[in-house]
PDB file of C-alpha atoms in Angstrom:
ATOM      1  CA  UNK S1086     142.864 -80.444  64.076  1.00 50.00           C
ATOM      2  CA  UNK S1087     145.343 -78.615  64.998  1.00 52.00           C
ATOM      3  CA  UNK S1088     143.951 -75.221  64.209  1.00 54.00           C
ATOM      4  CA  UNK S1089     140.473 -76.060  66.215  1.00 53.00           C
ATOM      5  CA  UNK S1090     142.488 -76.650  69.283  1.00 51.00           C
ATOM      6  CA  UNK S1091     144.160 -73.539  69.439  1.00 48.00           C
ATOM      7  CA  UNK S1092     140.954 -71.787  68.745  1.00 48.00           C
ATOM      8  CA  UNK S1093     139.461 -73.780  71.960  1.00 50.00           C
ATOM      9  CA  UNK S1094     142.685 -72.848  74.051  1.00 49.00           C
ATOM     10  CA  UNK S1095     142.244 -68.784  72.788  1.00 55.00           C
ATOM     11  CA  UNK S1096     138.568 -69.011  74.137  1.00 56.00           C
ATOM     12  CA  UNK S1097     139.649 -70.095  77.358  1.00 57.00           C
ATOM     13  CA  UNK S1098     142.456 -67.838  77.881  1.00 71.00           C
ATOM     14  CA  UNK S1099     139.673 -65.297  78.764  1.00 74.00           C
ATOM     15  CA  UNK S1100     137.767 -65.453  81.810  1.00 85.00           C
ATOM     16  CA  UNK S1101     133.912 -64.464  81.983  1.00 79.00           C
ATOM     17  CA  UNK S1102     134.921 -61.048  83.867  1.00 79.00           C
ATOM     18  CA  UNK S1103     137.286 -60.104  81.141  1.00 83.00           C
ATOM     19  CA  UNK S1104     134.459 -61.053  78.370  1.00 82.00           C
ATOM     20  CA  UNK S1105     131.971 -58.914  80.450  1.00 80.00           C
ATOM     21  CA  UNK S1106     134.312 -56.236  80.923  1.00 80.00           C
ATOM     22  CA  UNK S1107     134.995 -55.856  76.804  1.00 86.00           C
ATOM     23  CA  UNK S1108     131.315 -55.981  76.552  1.00 87.00           C
ATOM     24  CA  UNK S1109     130.470 -53.010  79.038  1.00 89.00           C
ATOM     25  CA  UNK S1110     133.514 -51.322  77.272  1.00 90.00           C
ATOM     26  CA  UNK S1111     132.129 -51.223  73.965  1.00 91.00           C
ATOM     27  CA  UNK S1112     128.695 -50.387  75.328  1.00 93.00           C
ATOM     28  CA  UNK S1113     130.147 -47.037  76.966  1.00 93.00           C
ATOM     29  CA  UNK S1114     132.020 -45.884  73.940  1.00 94.00           C
ATOM     30  CA  UNK S1115     128.334 -46.086  72.211  1.00 96.00           C
ATOM     31  CA  UNK S1116     126.628 -44.583  75.158  1.00 97.00           C
ATOM     32  CA  UNK S1117     128.852 -41.600  74.767  1.00 97.00           C
ATOM     33  CA  UNK S1118     129.298 -40.995  71.297  1.00 98.00           C
ATOM     34  CA  UNK S1119     125.112 -40.988  70.924  1.00 98.00           C
ATOM     35  CA  UNK S1120     125.517 -38.547  73.696  1.00 98.00           C
ATOM     36  CA  UNK S1121     127.957 -36.099  71.837  1.00 98.00           C
ATOM     37  CA  UNK S1122     125.948 -36.386  68.940  1.00 98.00           C
ATOM     38  CA  UNK S1123     122.613 -35.442  70.359  1.00 98.00           C
ATOM     39  CA  UNK S1124     124.481 -32.559  71.921  1.00 98.00           C
ATOM     40  CA  UNK S1125     125.968 -31.444  68.761  1.00 98.00           C
ATOM     41  CA  UNK S1126     122.145 -31.683  67.335  1.00 98.00           C
ATOM     42  CA  UNK S1127     121.195 -29.594  70.304  1.00 98.00           C
ATOM     43  CA  UNK S1128     123.735 -27.521  69.939  1.00 97.00           C
ATOM     44  CA  UNK S1129     123.047 -26.880  66.092  1.00 97.00           C
ATOM     45  CA  UNK S1130     119.152 -26.594  66.537  1.00 96.00           C
ATOM     46  CA  UNK S1131     120.084 -23.951  69.535  1.00 95.00           C
ATOM     47  CA  UNK S1132     122.078 -22.099  66.792  1.00 94.00           C
ATOM     48  CA  UNK S1133     119.351 -22.248  64.194  1.00 93.00           C
ATOM     49  CA  UNK S1134     116.613 -20.597  66.041  1.00 92.00           C
ATOM     50  CA  UNK S1135     118.788 -17.605  67.236  1.00 90.00           C
ATOM     51  CA  UNK S1136     120.086 -17.566  63.468  1.00 89.00           C
ATOM     52  CA  UNK S1137     116.471 -17.534  62.424  1.00 89.00           C
ATOM     53  CA  UNK S1138     114.909 -15.537  64.805  1.00 84.00           C
ATOM     54  CA  UNK S1139     115.318 -11.837  64.104  1.00 73.00           C
ATOM     55  CA  UNK S1140     114.494  -9.734  67.025  1.00 67.00           C
ATOM     56  CA  UNK S1141     114.216  -6.449  65.386  1.00 70.00           C
ATOM     57  CA  UNK S1142     110.693  -7.714  63.370  1.00 61.00           C
ATOM     58  CA  UNK S1143     109.297  -7.867  66.521  1.00 60.00           C
ATOM     59  CA  UNK S1144     110.171  -5.208  68.222  1.00 58.00           C
ATOM     60  CA  UNK S1145     109.152  -3.321  65.245  1.00 58.00           C
ATOM     61  CA  UNK S1146     105.588  -4.680  65.195  1.00 58.00           C
ATOM     62  CA  UNK S1147     105.137  -4.126  68.848  1.00 57.00           C
ATOM     63  CA  UNK S1148     105.946  -0.336  68.197  1.00 54.00           C
ATOM     64  CA  UNK S1149     103.580  -0.580  65.668  1.00 55.00           C
ATOM     65  CA  UNK S1150     100.991  -1.694  67.921  1.00 56.00           C
ATOM     66  CA  UNK S1151     101.867   0.959  70.723  1.00 54.00           C
ATOM     67  CA  UNK S1152     101.100   3.663  67.698  1.00 49.00           C
TER      68      UNK S1152
END
């Protein structure tokens, strides 16, 4: 019985604004983590696109067409 009353007392100590602030801070952290992951994936995609493209091959093809 004493455990239940202390549990209710701790729940009553948190106001509605504190609960909303905790939820919003968790949501903000999740959004920032998702944005960071998407930014890293975009960076990796750009690096992969640059490293796989070979501009010398494109210049050689254009050079052969001109001759």
